[in-house]
Coordinates of C-alpha atoms and ligand atoms in Angstrom, one line a residue:
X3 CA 15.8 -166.5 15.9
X4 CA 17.1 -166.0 12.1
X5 CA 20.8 -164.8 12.0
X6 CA 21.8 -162.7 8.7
X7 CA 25.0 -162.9 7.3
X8 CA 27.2 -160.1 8.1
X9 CA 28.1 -160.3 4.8
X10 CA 24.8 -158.1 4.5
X11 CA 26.3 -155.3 6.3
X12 CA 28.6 -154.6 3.4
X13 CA 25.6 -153.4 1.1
X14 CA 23.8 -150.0 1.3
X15 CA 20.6 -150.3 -0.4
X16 CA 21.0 -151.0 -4.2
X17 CA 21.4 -146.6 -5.1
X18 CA 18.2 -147.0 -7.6
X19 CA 16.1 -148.8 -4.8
X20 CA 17.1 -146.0 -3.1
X21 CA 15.9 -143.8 -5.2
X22 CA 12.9 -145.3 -6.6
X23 CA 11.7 -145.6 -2.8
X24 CA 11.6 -141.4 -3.0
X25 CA 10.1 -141.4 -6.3
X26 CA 7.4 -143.4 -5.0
X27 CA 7.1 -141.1 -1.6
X28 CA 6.6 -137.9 -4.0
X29 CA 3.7 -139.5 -6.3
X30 CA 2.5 -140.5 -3.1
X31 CA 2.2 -137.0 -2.6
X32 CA -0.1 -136.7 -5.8
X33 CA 3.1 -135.3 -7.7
X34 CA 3.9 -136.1 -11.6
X35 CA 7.6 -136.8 -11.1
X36 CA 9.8 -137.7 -14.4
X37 CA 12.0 -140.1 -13.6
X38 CA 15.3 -139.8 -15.2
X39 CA 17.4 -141.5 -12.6
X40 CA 17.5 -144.8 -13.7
X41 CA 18.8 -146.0 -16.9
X42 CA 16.4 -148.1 -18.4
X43 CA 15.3 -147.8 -21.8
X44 CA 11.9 -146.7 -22.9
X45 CA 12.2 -147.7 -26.5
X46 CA 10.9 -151.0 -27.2
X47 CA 12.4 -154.3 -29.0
X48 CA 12.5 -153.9 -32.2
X49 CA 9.5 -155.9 -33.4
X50 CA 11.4 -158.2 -35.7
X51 CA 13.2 -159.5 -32.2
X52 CA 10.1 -159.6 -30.4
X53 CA 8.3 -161.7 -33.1
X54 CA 11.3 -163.9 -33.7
X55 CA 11.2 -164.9 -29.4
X56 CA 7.7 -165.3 -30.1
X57 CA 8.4 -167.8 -32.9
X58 CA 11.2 -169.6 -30.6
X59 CA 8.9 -169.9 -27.4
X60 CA 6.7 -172.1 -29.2
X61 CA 9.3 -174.3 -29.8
X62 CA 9.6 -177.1 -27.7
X63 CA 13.2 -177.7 -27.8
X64 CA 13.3 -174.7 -25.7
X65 CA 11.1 -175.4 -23.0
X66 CA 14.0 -177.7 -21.4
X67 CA 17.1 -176.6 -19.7
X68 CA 19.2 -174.1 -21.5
X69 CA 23.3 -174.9 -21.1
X70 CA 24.8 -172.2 -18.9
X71 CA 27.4 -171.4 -21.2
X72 CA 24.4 -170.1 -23.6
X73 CA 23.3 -171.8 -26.4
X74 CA 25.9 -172.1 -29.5
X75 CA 23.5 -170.5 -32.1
X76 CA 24.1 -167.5 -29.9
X77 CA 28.0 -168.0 -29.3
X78 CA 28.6 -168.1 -33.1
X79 CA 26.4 -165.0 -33.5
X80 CA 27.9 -162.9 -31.1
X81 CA 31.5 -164.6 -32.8
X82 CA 30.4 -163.4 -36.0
X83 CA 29.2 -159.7 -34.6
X84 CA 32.8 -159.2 -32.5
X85 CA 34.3 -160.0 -36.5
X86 CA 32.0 -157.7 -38.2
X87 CA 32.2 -155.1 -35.8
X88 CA 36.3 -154.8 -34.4
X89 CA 37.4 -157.1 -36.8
X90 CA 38.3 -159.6 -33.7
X91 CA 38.5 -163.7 -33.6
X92 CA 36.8 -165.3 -30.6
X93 CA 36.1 -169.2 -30.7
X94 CA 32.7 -169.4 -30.0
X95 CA 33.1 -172.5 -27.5
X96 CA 35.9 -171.1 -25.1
X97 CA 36.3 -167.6 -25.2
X98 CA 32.4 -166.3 -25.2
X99 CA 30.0 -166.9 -22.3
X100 CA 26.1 -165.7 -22.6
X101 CA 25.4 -164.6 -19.1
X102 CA 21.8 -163.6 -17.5
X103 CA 22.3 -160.0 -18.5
X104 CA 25.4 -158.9 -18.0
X105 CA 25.4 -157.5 -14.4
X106 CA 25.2 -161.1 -13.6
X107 CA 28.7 -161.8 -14.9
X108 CA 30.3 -159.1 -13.5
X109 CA 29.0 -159.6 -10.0
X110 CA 30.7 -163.4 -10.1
X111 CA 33.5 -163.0 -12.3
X112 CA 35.6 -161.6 -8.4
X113 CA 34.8 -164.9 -7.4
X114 CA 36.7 -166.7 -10.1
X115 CA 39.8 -164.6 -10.1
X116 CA 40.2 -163.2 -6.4
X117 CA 41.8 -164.3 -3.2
X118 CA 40.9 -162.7 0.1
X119 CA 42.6 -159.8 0.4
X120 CA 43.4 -159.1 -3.3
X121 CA 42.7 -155.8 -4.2
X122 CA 40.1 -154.8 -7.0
X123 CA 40.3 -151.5 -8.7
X124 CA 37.3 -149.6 -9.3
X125 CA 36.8 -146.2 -10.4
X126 CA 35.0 -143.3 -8.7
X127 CA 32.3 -142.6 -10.0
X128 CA 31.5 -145.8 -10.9
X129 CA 28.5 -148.7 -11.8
X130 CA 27.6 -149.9 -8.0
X131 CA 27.9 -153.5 -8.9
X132 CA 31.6 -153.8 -9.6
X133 CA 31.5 -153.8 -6.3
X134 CA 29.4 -156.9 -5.1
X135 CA 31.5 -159.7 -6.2
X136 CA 34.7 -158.4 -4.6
X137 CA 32.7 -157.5 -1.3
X138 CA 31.6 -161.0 -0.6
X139 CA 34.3 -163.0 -2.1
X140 CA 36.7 -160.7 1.1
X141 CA 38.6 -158.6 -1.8
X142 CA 39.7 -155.5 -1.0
X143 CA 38.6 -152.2 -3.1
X144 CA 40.7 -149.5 -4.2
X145 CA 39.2 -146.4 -5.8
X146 CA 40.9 -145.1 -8.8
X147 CA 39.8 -141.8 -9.4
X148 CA 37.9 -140.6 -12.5
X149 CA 38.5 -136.8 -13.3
X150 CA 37.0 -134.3 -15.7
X151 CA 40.5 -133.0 -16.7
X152 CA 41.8 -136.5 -17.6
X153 CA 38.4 -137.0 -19.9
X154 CA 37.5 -139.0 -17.1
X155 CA 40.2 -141.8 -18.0
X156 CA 41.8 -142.9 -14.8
X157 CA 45.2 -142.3 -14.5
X158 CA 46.9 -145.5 -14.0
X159 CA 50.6 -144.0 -13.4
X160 CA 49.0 -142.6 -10.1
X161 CA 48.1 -145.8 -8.5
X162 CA 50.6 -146.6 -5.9
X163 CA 53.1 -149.4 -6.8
X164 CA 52.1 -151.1 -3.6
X165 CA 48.3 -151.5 -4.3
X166 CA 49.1 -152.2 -7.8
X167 CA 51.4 -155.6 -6.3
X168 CA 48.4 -156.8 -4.3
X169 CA 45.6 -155.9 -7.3
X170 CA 44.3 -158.8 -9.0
X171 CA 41.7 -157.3 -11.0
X172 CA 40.5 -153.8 -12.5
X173 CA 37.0 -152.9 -13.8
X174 CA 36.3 -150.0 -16.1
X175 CA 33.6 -149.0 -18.6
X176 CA 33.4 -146.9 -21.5
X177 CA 31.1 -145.8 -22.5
X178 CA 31.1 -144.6 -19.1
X179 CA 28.4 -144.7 -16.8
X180 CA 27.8 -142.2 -15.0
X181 CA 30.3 -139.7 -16.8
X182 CA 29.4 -140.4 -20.4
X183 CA 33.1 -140.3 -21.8
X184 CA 34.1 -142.9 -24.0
X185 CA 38.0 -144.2 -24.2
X186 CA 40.4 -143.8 -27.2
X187 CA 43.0 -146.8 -28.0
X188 CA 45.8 -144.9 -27.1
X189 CA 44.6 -145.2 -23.5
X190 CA 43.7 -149.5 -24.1
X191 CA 47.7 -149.7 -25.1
X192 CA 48.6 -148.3 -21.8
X193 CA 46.3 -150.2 -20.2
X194 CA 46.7 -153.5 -21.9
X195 CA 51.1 -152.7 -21.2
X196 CA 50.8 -151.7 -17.5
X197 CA 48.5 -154.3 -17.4
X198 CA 50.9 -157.5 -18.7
X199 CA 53.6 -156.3 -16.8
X200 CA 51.6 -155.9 -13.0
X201 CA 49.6 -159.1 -14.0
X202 CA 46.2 -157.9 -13.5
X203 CA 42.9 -159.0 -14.9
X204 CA 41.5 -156.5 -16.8
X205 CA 37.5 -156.5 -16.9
X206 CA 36.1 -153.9 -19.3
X207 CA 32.4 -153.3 -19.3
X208 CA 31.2 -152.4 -22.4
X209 CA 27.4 -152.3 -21.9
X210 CA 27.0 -148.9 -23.9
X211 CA 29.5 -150.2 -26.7
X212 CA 27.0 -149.7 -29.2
X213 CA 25.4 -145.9 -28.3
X214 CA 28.1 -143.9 -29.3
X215 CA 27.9 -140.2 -30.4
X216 CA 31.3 -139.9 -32.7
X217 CA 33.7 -142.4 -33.8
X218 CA 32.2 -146.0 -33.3
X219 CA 33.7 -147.0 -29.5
X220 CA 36.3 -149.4 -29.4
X221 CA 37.2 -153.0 -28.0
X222 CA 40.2 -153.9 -26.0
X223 CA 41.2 -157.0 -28.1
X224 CA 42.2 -154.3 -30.8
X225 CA 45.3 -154.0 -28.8
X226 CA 47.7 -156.7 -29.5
X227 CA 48.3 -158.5 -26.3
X228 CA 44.9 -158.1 -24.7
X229 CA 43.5 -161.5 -25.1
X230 CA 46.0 -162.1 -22.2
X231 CA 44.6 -160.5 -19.7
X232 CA 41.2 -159.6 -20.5
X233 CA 37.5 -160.0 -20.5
X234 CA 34.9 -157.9 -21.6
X235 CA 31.3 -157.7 -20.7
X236 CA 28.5 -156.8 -23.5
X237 CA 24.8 -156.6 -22.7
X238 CA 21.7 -156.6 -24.9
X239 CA 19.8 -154.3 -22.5
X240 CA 20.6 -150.7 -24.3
X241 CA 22.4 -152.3 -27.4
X242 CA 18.9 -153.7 -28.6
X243 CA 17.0 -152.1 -26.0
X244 CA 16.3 -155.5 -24.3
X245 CA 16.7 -154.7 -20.3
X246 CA 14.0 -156.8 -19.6
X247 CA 14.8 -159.9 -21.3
X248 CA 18.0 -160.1 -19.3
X249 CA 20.5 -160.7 -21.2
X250 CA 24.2 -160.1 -22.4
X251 CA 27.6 -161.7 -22.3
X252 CA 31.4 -162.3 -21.4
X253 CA 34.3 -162.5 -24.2
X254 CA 38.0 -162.4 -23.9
X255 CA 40.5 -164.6 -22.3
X256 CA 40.0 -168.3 -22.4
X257 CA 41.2 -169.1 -19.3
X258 CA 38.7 -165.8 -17.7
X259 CA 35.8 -167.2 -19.7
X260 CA 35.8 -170.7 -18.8
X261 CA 36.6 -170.1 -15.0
X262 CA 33.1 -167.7 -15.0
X263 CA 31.6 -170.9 -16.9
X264 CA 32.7 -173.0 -14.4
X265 CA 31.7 -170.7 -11.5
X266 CA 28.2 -170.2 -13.0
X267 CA 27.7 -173.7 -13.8
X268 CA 27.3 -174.0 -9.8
X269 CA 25.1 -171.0 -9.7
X270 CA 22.5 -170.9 -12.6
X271 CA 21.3 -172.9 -15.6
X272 CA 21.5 -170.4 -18.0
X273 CA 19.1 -168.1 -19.5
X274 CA 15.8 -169.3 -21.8
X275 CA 16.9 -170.4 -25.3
X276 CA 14.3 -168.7 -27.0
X277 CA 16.2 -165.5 -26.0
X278 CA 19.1 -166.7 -26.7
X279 CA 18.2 -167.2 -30.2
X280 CA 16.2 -164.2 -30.7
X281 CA 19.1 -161.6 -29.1
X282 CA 21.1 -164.2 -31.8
X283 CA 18.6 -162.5 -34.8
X284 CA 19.5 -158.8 -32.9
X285 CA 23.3 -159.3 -33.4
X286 CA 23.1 -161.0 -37.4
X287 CA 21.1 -157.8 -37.8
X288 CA 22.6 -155.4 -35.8
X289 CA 23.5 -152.9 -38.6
X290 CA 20.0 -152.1 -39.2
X291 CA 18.6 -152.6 -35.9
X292 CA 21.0 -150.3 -33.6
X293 CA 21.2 -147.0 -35.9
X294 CA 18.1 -145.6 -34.8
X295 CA 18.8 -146.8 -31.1
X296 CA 21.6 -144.9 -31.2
X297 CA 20.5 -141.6 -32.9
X298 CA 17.9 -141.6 -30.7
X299 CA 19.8 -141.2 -27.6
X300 CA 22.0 -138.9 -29.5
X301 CA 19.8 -136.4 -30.6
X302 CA 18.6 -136.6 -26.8
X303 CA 21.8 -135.8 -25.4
X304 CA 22.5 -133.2 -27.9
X305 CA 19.3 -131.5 -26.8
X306 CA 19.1 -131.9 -23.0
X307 CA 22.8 -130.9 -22.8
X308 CA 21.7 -128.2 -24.4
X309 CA 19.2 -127.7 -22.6
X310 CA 20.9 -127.6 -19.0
X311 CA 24.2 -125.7 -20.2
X312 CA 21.7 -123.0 -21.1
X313 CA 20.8 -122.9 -17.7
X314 CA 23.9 -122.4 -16.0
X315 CA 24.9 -126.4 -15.9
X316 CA 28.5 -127.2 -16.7
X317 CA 29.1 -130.3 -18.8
X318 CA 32.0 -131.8 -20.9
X319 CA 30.2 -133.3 -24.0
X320 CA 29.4 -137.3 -23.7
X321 CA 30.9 -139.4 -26.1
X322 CA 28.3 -141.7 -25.7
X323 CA 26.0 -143.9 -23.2
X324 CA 22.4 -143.1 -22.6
X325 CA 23.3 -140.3 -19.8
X326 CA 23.8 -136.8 -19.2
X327 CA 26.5 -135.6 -16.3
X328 CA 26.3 -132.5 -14.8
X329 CA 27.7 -130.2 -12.6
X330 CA 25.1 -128.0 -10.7
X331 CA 24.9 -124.4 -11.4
X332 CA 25.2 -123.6 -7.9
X333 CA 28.5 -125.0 -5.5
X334 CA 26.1 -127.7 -3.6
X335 CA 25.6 -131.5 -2.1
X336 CA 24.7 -133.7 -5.3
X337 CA 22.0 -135.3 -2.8
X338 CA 20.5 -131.7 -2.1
X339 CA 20.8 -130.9 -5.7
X340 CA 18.9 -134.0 -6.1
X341 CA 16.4 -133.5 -3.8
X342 CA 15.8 -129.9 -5.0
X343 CA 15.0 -131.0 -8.9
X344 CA 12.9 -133.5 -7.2
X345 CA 10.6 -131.1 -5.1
X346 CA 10.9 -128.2 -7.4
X347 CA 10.7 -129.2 -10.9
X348 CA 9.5 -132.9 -10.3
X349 CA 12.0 -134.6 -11.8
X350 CA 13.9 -137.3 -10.4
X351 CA 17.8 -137.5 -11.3
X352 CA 20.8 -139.5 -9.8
X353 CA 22.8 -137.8 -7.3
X354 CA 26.6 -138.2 -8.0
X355 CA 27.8 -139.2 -5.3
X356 CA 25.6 -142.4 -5.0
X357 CA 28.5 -143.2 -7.7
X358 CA 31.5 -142.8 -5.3
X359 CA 32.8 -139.3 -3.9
X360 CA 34.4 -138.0 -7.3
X361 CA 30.7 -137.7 -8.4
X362 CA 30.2 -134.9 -5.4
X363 CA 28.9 -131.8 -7.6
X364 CA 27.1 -133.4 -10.4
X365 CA 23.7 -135.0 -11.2
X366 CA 23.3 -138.5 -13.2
X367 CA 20.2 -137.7 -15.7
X368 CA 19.1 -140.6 -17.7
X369 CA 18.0 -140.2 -21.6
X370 CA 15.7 -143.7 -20.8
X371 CA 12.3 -141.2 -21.1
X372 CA 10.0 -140.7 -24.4
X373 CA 11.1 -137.3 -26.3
X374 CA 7.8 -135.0 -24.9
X375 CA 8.9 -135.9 -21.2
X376 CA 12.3 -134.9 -21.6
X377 CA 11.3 -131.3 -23.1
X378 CA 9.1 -130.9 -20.4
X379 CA 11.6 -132.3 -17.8
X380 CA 14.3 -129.3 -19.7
X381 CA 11.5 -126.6 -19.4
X382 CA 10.7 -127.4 -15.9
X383 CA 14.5 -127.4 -14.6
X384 CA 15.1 -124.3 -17.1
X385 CA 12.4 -122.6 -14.8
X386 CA 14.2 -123.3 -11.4
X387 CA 15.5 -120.6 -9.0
X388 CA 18.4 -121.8 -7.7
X389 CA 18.8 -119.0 -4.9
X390 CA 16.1 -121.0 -3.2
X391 CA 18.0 -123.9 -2.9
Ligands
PLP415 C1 27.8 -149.8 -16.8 C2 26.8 -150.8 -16.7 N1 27.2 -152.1 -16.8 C3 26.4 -153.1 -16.8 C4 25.0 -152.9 -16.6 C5 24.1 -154.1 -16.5 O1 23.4 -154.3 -17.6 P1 22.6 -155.7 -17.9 O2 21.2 -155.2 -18.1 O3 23.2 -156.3 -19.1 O4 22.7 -156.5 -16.6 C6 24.5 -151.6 -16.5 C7 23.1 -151.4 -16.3 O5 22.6 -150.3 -16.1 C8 25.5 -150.5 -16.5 O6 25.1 -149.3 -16.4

């Protein structure tokens, strides 16, 4: 008889397998549903991007093996971008690494730096796969709480000097998924301070870097002292709307990047030069290809926040990210909530606490949806009777 690995046990189903199971149950039922649970962008490439991995797929120079490191036409682009953009030096051959999208990186990168038993901070709410790594390399998690009042910034003074002693690494994110806040640099100086002194690896995810809705967000390396201790993980999936493609990558620390290089050179081969090269294009041309991205979703959030605070929602204005986080109008379960917007109004949103317990009260909506689905996804929770819940 096949034995499974216990190591199973530690995983719930994936929360948007989860959720995409229900969706299908409801169109099963011969209902509509919008989905706006999962955060996966409905705009396409842009077309220059497309045509260019068109172009680069017919080369045979391609077809072979890619280097797992990524290819260095794409290192020295994304060197170039981190320059343009935070005015920030990284050598191209030791301190950037392309991953296969960059969930992929952050679900190995435990392995390089933790022992069993280490402790990884993670926040609550938080992205479900800062979790993986540390579960099946025998890590230890500790929640860090994220709070309204605080902006949703954790509060690192709080964390217990005797977790902080046996904590090897931290994950954050900003712009934040689910909560949509974005960080300030006073907060990366405390971070980057408490950080040299406790000796802890600081991973910061910065998948929505680039879909900001005020001042452009900031990297960690503008703190002196940084490239010390940290890593930071970009993706091309909402940056040039490539989620697909699978793609993104690791900078920071030398020492961080190599060890993931080493790590992955065990695991995978690397993803397909051709899309290397093209997101390579995306990034020499980022400053005319991510404006309308990012006023897209902006004008979305603008309007569906809008939208749901006329309704009785509460919600503290995202700084950026492609999501909307909500507190329900009435005092309820986020999985009832949930289940009510999906029976009632059709539409399918996240339920906060699939993001850890702090997300109890508020509802994950996605901005991933084409413009006329997201009016009538408003209209139809703007109509909802919430004494029937
Ligand atoms: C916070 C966060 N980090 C990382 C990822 C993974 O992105 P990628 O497509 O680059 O693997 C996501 C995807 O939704 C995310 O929300």
């Amino acid at each position: 008889m096949i034995k499974l690995s216990s190591n199973l046990k530690k995983f719930k189903p994936f929360l948007f397998e989860e959720l995409y199971r229900k969706e299908r149950a409801e169109k099963a039922k011969g209902k509509k549903v919008i989905s706006m649970a999962v955060g996966d962008p409905d705009i396409p490439t842009h077309p220059e991007i497309v045509e260019f991995a068109l172009k680069e797929s017919q080369n045979s120079i391609n077809h072979r093996y890619p280097n797992t490191k990524g290819n260095q036409n794409l290192r020295e682009a994304a060197a170039r971008w981190h320059k343009r953009r935070h005015g920030i030096d990284f050598h191209p051959h030791d301190e950037i690494s392309i991953l296969i999208g960059s969930k992929e990186g952050i679900a190995h990168l435990p392995f390089a730096v933790m022992e069993k038993k280490d402790i990884c901070l993670i926040p609550d709410p938080t992205y479900p796969t800062y979790k993986t790594g540390v579960l099946l390399c025998g890590g230890e998690i500790y929640n860090v709480p994220l709070k309204e009042e605080n902006g949703f910034l954790p509060d690192i003074a709080k964390i217990p000097q005797k977790i902080v002693n046996r904590t090897s690494l931290f994950f954050l994110n900003y712009p934040n998924n689910p909560t949509g806040a974005a960080a300030n640099t006073d907060f990366y100086k405390e971070l980057v301070k408490w950080a040299l002194k406790n000796d802890i690896v600081i991973a910061l995810d910065a998948a929505y870097c680039e879909i900001y809705f005020e001042e452009p967000t900031h990297s960690i390396f503008e703190i002196p002292g940084a490239k010390k201790i940290a890593v930071e993980f970009y993706s091309a999936s909402k940056t040039y709307c490539m989620a697909g493609w699978r793609i993104g990558w690791a900078v920071g620390n030398s020492k961080l990047v190599c060890a993931l290089n080493q790590l992955k050179e065990n695991i995978d081969s690397g993803q397909f030069n051709a899309i290397q090269n093209a997101v390579a294009y995306g990034l020499d041309n980022h400053e005319r290809i991510t404006p309308p991205i990012r006023e897209k979703f902006k004008e979305r959030a603008l309007f569906f926040s809008q939208a749901l605070k006329e309704c009785g929602w509460k919600i503290k204005e995202p700084g950026g990210s492609c999501f909307i986080w909500a507190k329900t109008p009435v005092k309820c379960s986020s999985e009832k909530a949930a289940v009510f917007l999906l029976e009632k109004a059709e539409v399918l949103a996240a339920p906060g606490i699939g993001f850890g317990k702090n997300g109890e009260g508020y509802i994950r909506f996605s901005l991933t949806i084409e413009d006329e689905l997201l009016k009538e996804a408003a209209e139809k929770i703007q109509n909802l009777d919430w004494s029937m819940i």
